[in-house]
PDB file of C-alpha atoms in Angstrom:
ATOM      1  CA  UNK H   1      68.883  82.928  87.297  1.00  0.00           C
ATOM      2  CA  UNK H   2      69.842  86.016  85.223  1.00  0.00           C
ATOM      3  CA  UNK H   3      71.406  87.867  88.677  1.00  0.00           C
ATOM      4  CA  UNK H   4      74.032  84.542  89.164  1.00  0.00           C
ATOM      5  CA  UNK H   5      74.869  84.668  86.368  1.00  0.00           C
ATOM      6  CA  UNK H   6      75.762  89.014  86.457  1.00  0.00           C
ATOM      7  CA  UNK H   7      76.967  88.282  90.221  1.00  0.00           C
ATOM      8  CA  UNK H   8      79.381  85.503  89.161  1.00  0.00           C
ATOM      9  CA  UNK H   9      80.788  87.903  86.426  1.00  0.00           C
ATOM     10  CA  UNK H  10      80.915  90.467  88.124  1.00  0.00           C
ATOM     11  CA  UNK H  11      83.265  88.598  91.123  1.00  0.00           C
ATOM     12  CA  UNK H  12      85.463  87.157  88.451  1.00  0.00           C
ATOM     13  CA  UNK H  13      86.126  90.400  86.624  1.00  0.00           C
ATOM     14  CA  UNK H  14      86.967  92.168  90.453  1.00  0.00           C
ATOM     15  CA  UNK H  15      89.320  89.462  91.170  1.00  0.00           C
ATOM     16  CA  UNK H  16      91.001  89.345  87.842  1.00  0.00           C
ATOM     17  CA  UNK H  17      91.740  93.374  88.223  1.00  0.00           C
ATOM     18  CA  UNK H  18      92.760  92.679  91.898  1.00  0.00           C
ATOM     19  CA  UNK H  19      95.539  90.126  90.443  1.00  0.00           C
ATOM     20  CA  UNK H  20      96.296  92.464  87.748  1.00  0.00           C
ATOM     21  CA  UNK H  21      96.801  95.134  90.219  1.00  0.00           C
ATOM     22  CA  UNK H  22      98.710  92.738  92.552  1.00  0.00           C
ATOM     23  CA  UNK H  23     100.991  91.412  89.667  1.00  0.00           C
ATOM     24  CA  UNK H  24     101.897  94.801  88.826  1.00  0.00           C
ATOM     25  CA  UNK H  25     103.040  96.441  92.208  1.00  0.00           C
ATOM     26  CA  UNK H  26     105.104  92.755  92.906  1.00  0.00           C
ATOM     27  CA  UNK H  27     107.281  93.685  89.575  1.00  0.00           C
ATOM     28  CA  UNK H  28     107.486  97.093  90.614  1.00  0.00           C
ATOM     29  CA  UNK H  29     109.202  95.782  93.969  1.00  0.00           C
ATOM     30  CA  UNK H  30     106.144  96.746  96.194  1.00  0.00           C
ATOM     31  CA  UNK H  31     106.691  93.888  98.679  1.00  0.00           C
ATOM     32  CA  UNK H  32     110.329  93.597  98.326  1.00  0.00           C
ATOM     33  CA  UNK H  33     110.835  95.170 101.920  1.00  0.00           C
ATOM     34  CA  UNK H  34     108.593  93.469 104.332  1.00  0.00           C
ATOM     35  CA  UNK H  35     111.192  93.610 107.956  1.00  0.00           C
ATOM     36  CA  UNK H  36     112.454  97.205 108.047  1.00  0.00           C
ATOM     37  CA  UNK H  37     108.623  98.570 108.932  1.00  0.00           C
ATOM     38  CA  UNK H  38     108.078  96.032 111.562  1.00  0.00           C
ATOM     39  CA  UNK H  39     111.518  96.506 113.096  1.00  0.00           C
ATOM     40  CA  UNK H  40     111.295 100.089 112.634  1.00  0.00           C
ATOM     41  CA  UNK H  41     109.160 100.449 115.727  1.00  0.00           C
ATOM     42  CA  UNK H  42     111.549  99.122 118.158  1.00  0.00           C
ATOM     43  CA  UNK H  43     113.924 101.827 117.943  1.00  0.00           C
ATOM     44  CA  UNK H  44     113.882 104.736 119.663  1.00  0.00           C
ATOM     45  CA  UNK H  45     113.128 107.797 117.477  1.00  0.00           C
ATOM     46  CA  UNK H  46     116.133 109.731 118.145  1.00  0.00           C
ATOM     47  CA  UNK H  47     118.436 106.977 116.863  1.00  0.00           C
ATOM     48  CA  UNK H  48     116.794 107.307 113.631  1.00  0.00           C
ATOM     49  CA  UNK H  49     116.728 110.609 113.146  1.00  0.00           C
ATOM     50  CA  UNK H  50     120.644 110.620 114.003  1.00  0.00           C
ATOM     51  CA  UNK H  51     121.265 108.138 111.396  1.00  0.00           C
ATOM     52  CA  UNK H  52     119.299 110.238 108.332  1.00  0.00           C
ATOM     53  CA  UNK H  53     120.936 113.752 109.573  1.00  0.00           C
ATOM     54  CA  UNK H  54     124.736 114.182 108.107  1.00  0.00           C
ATOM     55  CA  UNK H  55     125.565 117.495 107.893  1.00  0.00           C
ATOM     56  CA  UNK H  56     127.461 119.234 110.775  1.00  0.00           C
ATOM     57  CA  UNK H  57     125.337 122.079 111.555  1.00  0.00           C
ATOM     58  CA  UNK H  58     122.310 119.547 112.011  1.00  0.00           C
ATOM     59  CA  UNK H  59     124.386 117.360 114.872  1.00  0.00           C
ATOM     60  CA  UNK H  60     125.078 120.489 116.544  1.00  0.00           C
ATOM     61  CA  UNK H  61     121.111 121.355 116.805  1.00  0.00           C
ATOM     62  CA  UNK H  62     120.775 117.698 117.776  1.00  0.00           C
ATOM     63  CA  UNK H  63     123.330 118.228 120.734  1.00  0.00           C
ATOM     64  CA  UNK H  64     122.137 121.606 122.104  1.00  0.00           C
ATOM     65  CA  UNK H  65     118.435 120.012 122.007  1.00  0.00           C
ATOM     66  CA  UNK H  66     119.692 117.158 124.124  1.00  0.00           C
ATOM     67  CA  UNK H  67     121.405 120.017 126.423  1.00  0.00           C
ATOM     68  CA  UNK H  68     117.732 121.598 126.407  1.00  0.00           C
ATOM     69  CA  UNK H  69     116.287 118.380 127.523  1.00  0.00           C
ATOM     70  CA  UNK H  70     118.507 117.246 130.205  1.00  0.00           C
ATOM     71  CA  UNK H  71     117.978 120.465 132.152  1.00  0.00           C
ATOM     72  CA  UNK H  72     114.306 120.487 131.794  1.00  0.00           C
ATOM     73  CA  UNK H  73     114.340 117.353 133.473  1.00  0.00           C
TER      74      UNK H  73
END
């Protein structure tokens, strides 16, 4: 009777630091963002590496690797 007693403990204790843990990460705006990841994988992954590139010299790489691809095909 001794062991239900530890087991019982023992759960309660693992799902108080789970909630702890939980409570924590919500405040810290863990879950705040829950659509971009799933809608993320529809795109293609050139669009989204033309979106985070600014700079000039980068859309001119972008450009002459397009170039490199069309001819290889």
């Amino acid at each position: 009777m001794d062991i239900l007693y530890l087991m019982i403990l023992c759960s309660v204790s693992l799902a108080a630091v789970f909630l702890v843990i939980f409570i924590v990460n919500a405040r810290k705006g863990q879950f705040e963002d829950d659509e971009s990841p799933a809608v993320r994988i529809l795109f293609d992954s050139g669009e989204i590496k033309d979106k985070k590139e600014t700079g000039n010299e980068n859309k001119k790489e972008i450009e002459d690797n397009n170039k490199f691809e069309e001819k290889s095909e």
